[in-house]
């Protein structure tokens, strides 16, 4: 199946700093990428949807100026958490969808665990 | 997308079949049933999907009732590595930019 990678797999940063998370589709072109976050013992919550070359669409309650999403190419999307605070500590997961021969449609990355101290 | 209902948790003995139910009584005719699972601290993993016929792959079998209001995911010989949260999701296939929406899922614990 198609592979989606994320980098880094975990990161610790100080409050007030910014962190960038990369999401790559390794063997297919991702026309659409999704960003989710997951707090402990909770389900995945969609943060935003991005299409290559377009501005991301954010879910209600997600601050677009705090969570900057860039989808500049068909294989790369980035999520930047700006001025991170401890409450931003979470598991961030990206997902990609593209024109694949298969029918699964949406593939997920392994996730990035962010801890803000 | 139609709403799904799953039990919050289930236990299964190692080596036995794990049968995970999902109710989707409001499913529409063009909506598929998808199953994903999430092992702790990993991203979700696709398992299987179907429309109305039973489906089987190397991971699992999916049994969909004739009225399509419920389905069961079957892991034929559960192992400890199958311990995960299993999500049943109903959605129209190839529905553009619409993402998968996750409910609370079923936490399956496989016990030695």
JSON list of N, CA and C in Angstrom, two decimals, chain A residues 32 34 36 38 41-46 49 51 59 91 93 97 102-111 113, chain B residues 34 36 38 40-46 49 87 91-104 107:
[
{"chain": "A", "resi": 32, "resn": "UNK", "atom": "N", "xyz": [-4.75, 15.80, -1.78]},
{"chain": "A", "resi": 32, "resn": "UNK", "atom": "CA", "xyz": [-5.36, 16.33, -0.56]},
{"chain": "A", "resi": 32, "resn": "UNK", "atom": "C", "xyz": [-4.66, 15.73, 0.65]},
{"chain": "A", "resi": 34, "resn": "UNK", "atom": "N", "xyz": [-4.75, 15.81, 5.04]},
{"chain": "A", "resi": 34, "resn": "UNK", "atom": "CA", "xyz": [-5.53, 16.14, 6.22]},
{"chain": "A", "resi": 34, "resn": "UNK", "atom": "C", "xyz": [-4.62, 16.11, 7.45]},
{"chain": "A", "resi": 36, "resn": "UNK", "atom": "N", "xyz": [-4.78, 15.78, 11.62]},
{"chain": "A", "resi": 36, "resn": "UNK", "atom": "CA", "xyz": [-5.58, 15.44, 12.80]},
{"chain": "A", "resi": 36, "resn": "UNK", "atom": "C", "xyz": [-4.70, 15.64, 14.04]},
{"chain": "A", "resi": 38, "resn": "UNK", "atom": "N", "xyz": [-4.69, 14.26, 18.30]},
{"chain": "A", "resi": 38, "resn": "UNK", "atom": "CA", "xyz": [-5.30, 13.29, 19.20]},
{"chain": "A", "resi": 38, "resn": "UNK", "atom": "C", "xyz": [-4.74, 13.49, 20.60]},
{"chain": "A", "resi": 41, "resn": "UNK", "atom": "N", "xyz": [-6.23, 9.20, 25.24]},
{"chain": "A", "resi": 41, "resn": "UNK", "atom": "CA", "xyz": [-7.47, 8.45, 25.44]},
{"chain": "A", "resi": 41, "resn": "UNK", "atom": "C", "xyz": [-8.66, 9.04, 24.67]},
{"chain": "A", "resi": 42, "resn": "UNK", "atom": "N", "xyz": [-8.38, 9.85, 23.67]},
{"chain": "A", "resi": 42, "resn": "UNK", "atom": "CA", "xyz": [-9.45, 10.39, 22.85]},
{"chain": "A", "resi": 42, "resn": "UNK", "atom": "C", "xyz": [-9.26, 9.96, 21.40]},
{"chain": "A", "resi": 43, "resn": "UNK", "atom": "N", "xyz": [-10.28, 10.19, 20.60]},
{"chain": "A", "resi": 43, "resn": "UNK", "atom": "CA", "xyz": [-10.22, 9.82, 19.19]},
{"chain": "A", "resi": 43, "resn": "UNK", "atom": "C", "xyz": [-9.51, 10.91, 18.38]},
{"chain": "A", "resi": 44, "resn": "UNK", "atom": "N", "xyz": [-9.28, 10.63, 17.13]},
{"chain": "A", "resi": 44, "resn": "UNK", "atom": "CA", "xyz": [-8.65, 11.61, 16.25]},
{"chain": "A", "resi": 44, "resn": "UNK", "atom": "C", "xyz": [-9.65, 12.73, 15.95]},
{"chain": "A", "resi": 45, "resn": "UNK", "atom": "N", "xyz": [-9.15, 13.97, 16.02]},
{"chain": "A", "resi": 45, "resn": "UNK", "atom": "CA", "xyz": [-9.98, 15.11, 15.68]},
{"chain": "A", "resi": 45, "resn": "UNK", "atom": "C", "xyz": [-9.37, 15.83, 14.49]},
{"chain": "A", "resi": 46, "resn": "UNK", "atom": "N", "xyz": [-10.18, 16.03, 13.46]},
{"chain": "A", "resi": 46, "resn": "UNK", "atom": "CA", "xyz": [-9.70, 16.70, 12.26]},
{"chain": "A", "resi": 46, "resn": "UNK", "atom": "C", "xyz": [-9.40, 18.16, 12.57]},
{"chain": "A", "resi": 49, "resn": "UNK", "atom": "N", "xyz": [-7.98, 20.60, 6.33]},
{"chain": "A", "resi": 49, "resn": "UNK", "atom": "CA", "xyz": [-7.85, 19.91, 5.05]},
{"chain": "A", "resi": 49, "resn": "UNK", "atom": "C", "xyz": [-7.09, 20.83, 4.11]},
{"chain": "A", "resi": 51, "resn": "UNK", "atom": "N", "xyz": [-5.40, 21.26, 0.10]},
{"chain": "A", "resi": 51, "resn": "UNK", "atom": "CA", "xyz": [-5.19, 20.81, -1.27]},
{"chain": "A", "resi": 51, "resn": "UNK", "atom": "C", "xyz": [-3.93, 21.48, -1.81]},
{"chain": "A", "resi": 59, "resn": "UNK", "atom": "N", "xyz": [-11.02, 23.39, 10.56]},
{"chain": "A", "resi": 59, "resn": "UNK", "atom": "CA", "xyz": [-12.23, 23.03, 11.27]},
{"chain": "A", "resi": 59, "resn": "UNK", "atom": "C", "xyz": [-12.54, 24.11, 12.30]},
{"chain": "A", "resi": 91, "resn": "UNK", "atom": "N", "xyz": [-0.74, 14.41, 19.98]},
{"chain": "A", "resi": 91, "resn": "UNK", "atom": "CA", "xyz": [-0.26, 13.51, 18.93]},
{"chain": "A", "resi": 91, "resn": "UNK", "atom": "C", "xyz": [-0.84, 14.03, 17.62]},
{"chain": "A", "resi": 93, "resn": "UNK", "atom": "N", "xyz": [-1.30, 13.78, 13.58]},
{"chain": "A", "resi": 93, "resn": "UNK", "atom": "CA", "xyz": [-1.28, 12.75, 12.54]},
{"chain": "A", "resi": 93, "resn": "UNK", "atom": "C", "xyz": [-1.70, 13.36, 11.22]},
{"chain": "A", "resi": 97, "resn": "UNK", "atom": "N", "xyz": [-4.46, 11.73, 0.59]},
{"chain": "A", "resi": 97, "resn": "UNK", "atom": "CA", "xyz": [-5.33, 11.10, -0.40]},
{"chain": "A", "resi": 97, "resn": "UNK", "atom": "C", "xyz": [-4.85, 11.51, -1.78]},
{"chain": "A", "resi": 102, "resn": "UNK", "atom": "N", "xyz": [-5.32, 1.81, -6.14]},
{"chain": "A", "resi": 102, "resn": "UNK", "atom": "CA", "xyz": [-6.11, 1.11, -5.14]},
{"chain": "A", "resi": 102, "resn": "UNK", "atom": "C", "xyz": [-7.34, 1.91, -4.73]},
{"chain": "A", "resi": 103, "resn": "UNK", "atom": "N", "xyz": [-8.08, 1.36, -3.80]},
{"chain": "A", "resi": 103, "resn": "UNK", "atom": "CA", "xyz": [-9.36, 1.97, -3.45]},
{"chain": "A", "resi": 103, "resn": "UNK", "atom": "C", "xyz": [-9.43, 2.41, -1.99]},
{"chain": "A", "resi": 104, "resn": "UNK", "atom": "N", "xyz": [-8.30, 2.36, -1.28]},
{"chain": "A", "resi": 104, "resn": "UNK", "atom": "CA", "xyz": [-8.31, 2.70, 0.13]},
{"chain": "A", "resi": 104, "resn": "UNK", "atom": "C", "xyz": [-8.58, 4.18, 0.33]},
{"chain": "A", "resi": 105, "resn": "UNK", "atom": "N", "xyz": [-8.09, 4.99, -0.53]},
{"chain": "A", "resi": 105, "resn": "UNK", "atom": "CA", "xyz": [-8.37, 6.42, -0.55]},
{"chain": "A", "resi": 105, "resn": "UNK", "atom": "C", "xyz": [-7.54, 7.27, 0.40]},
{"chain": "A", "resi": 106, "resn": "UNK", "atom": "N", "xyz": [-7.50, 6.90, 1.67]},
{"chain": "A", "resi": 106, "resn": "UNK", "atom": "CA", "xyz": [-6.86, 7.77, 2.64]},
{"chain": "A", "resi": 106, "resn": "UNK", "atom": "C", "xyz": [-5.85, 6.99, 3.46]},
{"chain": "A", "resi": 107, "resn": "UNK", "atom": "N", "xyz": [-4.60, 7.42, 3.37]},
{"chain": "A", "resi": 107, "resn": "UNK", "atom": "CA", "xyz": [-3.51, 6.77, 4.09]},
{"chain": "A", "resi": 107, "resn": "UNK", "atom": "C", "xyz": [-2.99, 7.69, 5.18]},
{"chain": "A", "resi": 108, "resn": "UNK", "atom": "N", "xyz": [-2.55, 7.08, 6.27]},
{"chain": "A", "resi": 108, "resn": "UNK", "atom": "CA", "xyz": [-2.13, 7.85, 7.43]},
{"chain": "A", "resi": 108, "resn": "UNK", "atom": "C", "xyz": [-0.64, 7.73, 7.70]},
{"chain": "A", "resi": 109, "resn": "UNK", "atom": "N", "xyz": [-0.09, 8.83, 8.21]},
{"chain": "A", "resi": 109, "resn": "UNK", "atom": "CA", "xyz": [1.28, 8.80, 8.67]},
{"chain": "A", "resi": 109, "resn": "UNK", "atom": "C", "xyz": [1.36, 8.18, 10.05]},
{"chain": "A", "resi": 110, "resn": "UNK", "atom": "N", "xyz": [2.59, 7.98, 10.55]},
{"chain": "A", "resi": 110, "resn": "UNK", "atom": "CA", "xyz": [2.77, 7.33, 11.84]},
{"chain": "A", "resi": 110, "resn": "UNK", "atom": "C", "xyz": [2.53, 8.25, 13.03]},
{"chain": "A", "resi": 111, "resn": "UNK", "atom": "N", "xyz": [2.37, 9.54, 12.77]},
{"chain": "A", "resi": 111, "resn": "UNK", "atom": "CA", "xyz": [2.12, 10.49, 13.84]},
{"chain": "A", "resi": 111, "resn": "UNK", "atom": "C", "xyz": [3.37, 11.14, 14.39]},
{"chain": "A", "resi": 113, "resn": "UNK", "atom": "N", "xyz": [4.53, 13.07, 18.03]},
{"chain": "A", "resi": 113, "resn": "UNK", "atom": "CA", "xyz": [4.14, 13.43, 19.39]},
{"chain": "A", "resi": 113, "resn": "UNK", "atom": "C", "xyz": [4.85, 14.71, 19.79]},
{"chain": "B", "resi": 34, "resn": "UNK", "atom": "N", "xyz": [-16.09, 1.23, 6.24]},
{"chain": "B", "resi": 34, "resn": "UNK", "atom": "CA", "xyz": [-14.64, 1.13, 6.35]},
{"chain": "B", "resi": 34, "resn": "UNK", "atom": "C", "xyz": [-14.26, 0.76, 7.78]},
{"chain": "B", "resi": 36, "resn": "UNK", "atom": "N", "xyz": [-10.78, 0.80, 10.22]},
{"chain": "B", "resi": 36, "resn": "UNK", "atom": "CA", "xyz": [-9.39, 1.14, 10.48]},
{"chain": "B", "resi": 36, "resn": "UNK", "atom": "C", "xyz": [-9.08, 0.73, 11.91]},
{"chain": "B", "resi": 38, "resn": "UNK", "atom": "N", "xyz": [-6.07, 1.51, 15.21]},
{"chain": "B", "resi": 38, "resn": "UNK", "atom": "CA", "xyz": [-4.97, 2.33, 15.67]},
{"chain": "B", "resi": 38, "resn": "UNK", "atom": "C", "xyz": [-4.31, 1.64, 16.85]},
{"chain": "B", "resi": 40, "resn": "UNK", "atom": "N", "xyz": [-1.51, 1.60, 19.72]},
{"chain": "B", "resi": 40, "resn": "UNK", "atom": "CA", "xyz": [-1.08, 2.68, 20.59]},
{"chain": "B", "resi": 40, "resn": "UNK", "atom": "C", "xyz": [0.11, 3.47, 20.03]},
{"chain": "B", "resi": 41, "resn": "UNK", "atom": "N", "xyz": [-0.07, 4.80, 19.99]},
{"chain": "B", "resi": 41, "resn": "UNK", "atom": "CA", "xyz": [0.99, 5.72, 19.55]},
{"chain": "B", "resi": 41, "resn": "UNK", "atom": "C", "xyz": [1.39, 5.54, 18.10]},
{"chain": "B", "resi": 42, "resn": "UNK", "atom": "N", "xyz": [0.48, 5.04, 17.29]},
{"chain": "B", "resi": 42, "resn": "UNK", "atom": "CA", "xyz": [0.73, 4.94, 15.85]},
{"chain": "B", "resi": 42, "resn": "UNK", "atom": "C", "xyz": [-0.42, 5.59, 15.09]},
{"chain": "B", "resi": 43, "resn": "UNK", "atom": "N", "xyz": [-0.23, 5.81, 13.79]},
{"chain": "B", "resi": 43, "resn": "UNK", "atom": "CA", "xyz": [-1.31, 6.32, 12.97]},
{"chain": "B", "resi": 43, "resn": "UNK", "atom": "C", "xyz": [-2.30, 5.22, 12.64]},
{"chain": "B", "resi": 44, "resn": "UNK", "atom": "N", "xyz": [-3.51, 5.58, 12.26]},
{"chain": "B", "resi": 44, "resn": "UNK", "atom": "CA", "xyz": [-4.51, 4.56, 11.89]},
{"chain": "B", "resi": 44, "resn": "UNK", "atom": "C", "xyz": [-4.05, 3.73, 10.70]},
{"chain": "B", "resi": 45, "resn": "UNK", "atom": "N", "xyz": [-4.47, 2.49, 10.72]},
{"chain": "B", "resi": 45, "resn": "UNK", "atom": "CA", "xyz": [-4.13, 1.53, 9.68]},
{"chain": "B", "resi": 45, "resn": "UNK", "atom": "C", "xyz": [-5.40, 1.02, 9.03]},
{"chain": "B", "resi": 46, "resn": "UNK", "atom": "N", "xyz": [-5.45, 1.09, 7.72]},
{"chain": "B", "resi": 46, "resn": "UNK", "atom": "CA", "xyz": [-6.61, 0.56, 7.00]},
{"chain": "B", "resi": 46, "resn": "UNK", "atom": "C", "xyz": [-6.69, -0.95, 7.17]},
{"chain": "B", "resi": 49, "resn": "UNK", "atom": "N", "xyz": [-12.78, -2.68, 3.69]},
{"chain": "B", "resi": 49, "resn": "UNK", "atom": "CA", "xyz": [-14.01, -1.94, 3.48]},
{"chain": "B", "resi": 49, "resn": "UNK", "atom": "C", "xyz": [-14.94, -2.75, 2.58]},
{"chain": "B", "resi": 87, "resn": "UNK", "atom": "N", "xyz": [-11.88, 1.25, 14.53]},
{"chain": "B", "resi": 87, "resn": "UNK", "atom": "CA", "xyz": [-12.86, 2.25, 14.14]},
{"chain": "B", "resi": 87, "resn": "UNK", "atom": "C", "xyz": [-13.67, 1.78, 12.94]},
{"chain": "B", "resi": 91, "resn": "UNK", "atom": "N", "xyz": [-19.00, 5.97, 4.94]},
{"chain": "B", "resi": 91, "resn": "UNK", "atom": "CA", "xyz": [-18.84, 7.15, 4.11]},
{"chain": "B", "resi": 91, "resn": "UNK", "atom": "C", "xyz": [-19.01, 6.78, 2.64]},
{"chain": "B", "resi": 92, "resn": "UNK", "atom": "N", "xyz": [-19.29, 7.80, 1.87]},
{"chain": "B", "resi": 92, "resn": "UNK", "atom": "CA", "xyz": [-19.36, 7.62, 0.43]},
{"chain": "B", "resi": 92, "resn": "UNK", "atom": "C", "xyz": [-17.94, 7.48, -0.09]},
{"chain": "B", "resi": 93, "resn": "UNK", "atom": "N", "xyz": [-17.72, 6.53, -0.93]},
{"chain": "B", "resi": 93, "resn": "UNK", "atom": "CA", "xyz": [-16.39, 6.30, -1.49]},
{"chain": "B", "resi": 93, "resn": "UNK", "atom": "C", "xyz": [-16.04, 7.39, -2.49]},
{"chain": "B", "resi": 94, "resn": "UNK", "atom": "N", "xyz": [-14.74, 7.74, -2.51]},
{"chain": "B", "resi": 94, "resn": "UNK", "atom": "CA", "xyz": [-14.23, 8.73, -3.46]},
{"chain": "B", "resi": 94, "resn": "UNK", "atom": "C", "xyz": [-15.01, 10.04, -3.36]},
{"chain": "B", "resi": 95, "resn": "UNK", "atom": "N", "xyz": [-15.28, 10.46, -2.12]},
{"chain": "B", "resi": 95, "resn": "UNK", "atom": "CA", "xyz": [-16.08, 11.67, -1.93]},
{"chain": "B", "resi": 95, "resn": "UNK", "atom": "C", "xyz": [-15.21, 12.91, -1.82]},
{"chain": "B", "resi": 96, "resn": "UNK", "atom": "N", "xyz": [-14.40, 13.14, -2.84]},
{"chain": "B", "resi": 96, "resn": "UNK", "atom": "CA", "xyz": [-13.66, 14.38, -2.94]},
{"chain": "B", "resi": 96, "resn": "UNK", "atom": "C", "xyz": [-12.77, 14.66, -1.75]},
{"chain": "B", "resi": 97, "resn": "UNK", "atom": "N", "xyz": [-12.91, 15.86, -1.20]},
{"chain": "B", "resi": 97, "resn": "UNK", "atom": "CA", "xyz": [-12.06, 16.29, -0.09]},
{"chain": "B", "resi": 97, "resn": "UNK", "atom": "C", "xyz": [-12.61, 15.90, 1.27]},
{"chain": "B", "resi": 98, "resn": "UNK", "atom": "N", "xyz": [-13.67, 15.16, 1.31]},
{"chain": "B", "resi": 98, "resn": "UNK", "atom": "CA", "xyz": [-14.26, 14.81, 2.59]},
{"chain": "B", "resi": 98, "resn": "UNK", "atom": "C", "xyz": [-13.36, 13.82, 3.33]},
{"chain": "B", "resi": 99, "resn": "UNK", "atom": "N", "xyz": [-12.89, 14.18, 4.52]},
{"chain": "B", "resi": 99, "resn": "UNK", "atom": "CA", "xyz": [-11.98, 13.29, 5.25]},
{"chain": "B", "resi": 99, "resn": "UNK", "atom": "C", "xyz": [-12.73, 12.22, 6.01]},
{"chain": "B", "resi": 100, "resn": "UNK", "atom": "N", "xyz": [-11.99, 11.23, 6.45]},
{"chain": "B", "resi": 100, "resn": "UNK", "atom": "CA", "xyz": [-12.54, 10.24, 7.37]},
{"chain": "B", "resi": 100, "resn": "UNK", "atom": "C", "xyz": [-12.78, 10.91, 8.71]},
{"chain": "B", "resi": 101, "resn": "UNK", "atom": "N", "xyz": [-13.92, 10.64, 9.28]},
{"chain": "B", "resi": 101, "resn": "UNK", "atom": "CA", "xyz": [-14.27, 11.17, 10.60]},
{"chain": "B", "resi": 101, "resn": "UNK", "atom": "C", "xyz": [-14.32, 10.00, 11.57]},
{"chain": "B", "resi": 102, "resn": "UNK", "atom": "N", "xyz": [-13.55, 10.11, 12.63]},
{"chain": "B", "resi": 102, "resn": "UNK", "atom": "CA", "xyz": [-13.41, 9.01, 13.58]},
{"chain": "B", "resi": 102, "resn": "UNK", "atom": "C", "xyz": [-14.32, 9.19, 14.78]},
{"chain": "B", "resi": 103, "resn": "UNK", "atom": "N", "xyz": [-15.02, 8.12, 15.13]},
{"chain": "B", "resi": 103, "resn": "UNK", "atom": "CA", "xyz": [-15.76, 8.09, 16.38]},
{"chain": "B", "resi": 103, "resn": "UNK", "atom": "C", "xyz": [-14.85, 7.59, 17.48]},
{"chain": "B", "resi": 104, "resn": "UNK", "atom": "N", "xyz": [-15.45, 7.02, 18.51]},
{"chain": "B", "resi": 104, "resn": "UNK", "atom": "CA", "xyz": [-14.67, 6.58, 19.66]},
{"chain": "B", "resi": 104, "resn": "UNK", "atom": "C", "xyz": [-14.09, 5.19, 19.48]},
{"chain": "B", "resi": 107, "resn": "UNK", "atom": "N", "xyz": [-12.05, -0.47, 21.80]},
{"chain": "B", "resi": 107, "resn": "UNK", "atom": "CA", "xyz": [-10.72, -0.84, 22.26]},
{"chain": "B", "resi": 107, "resn": "UNK", "atom": "C", "xyz": [-10.68, -2.35, 22.47]}
]
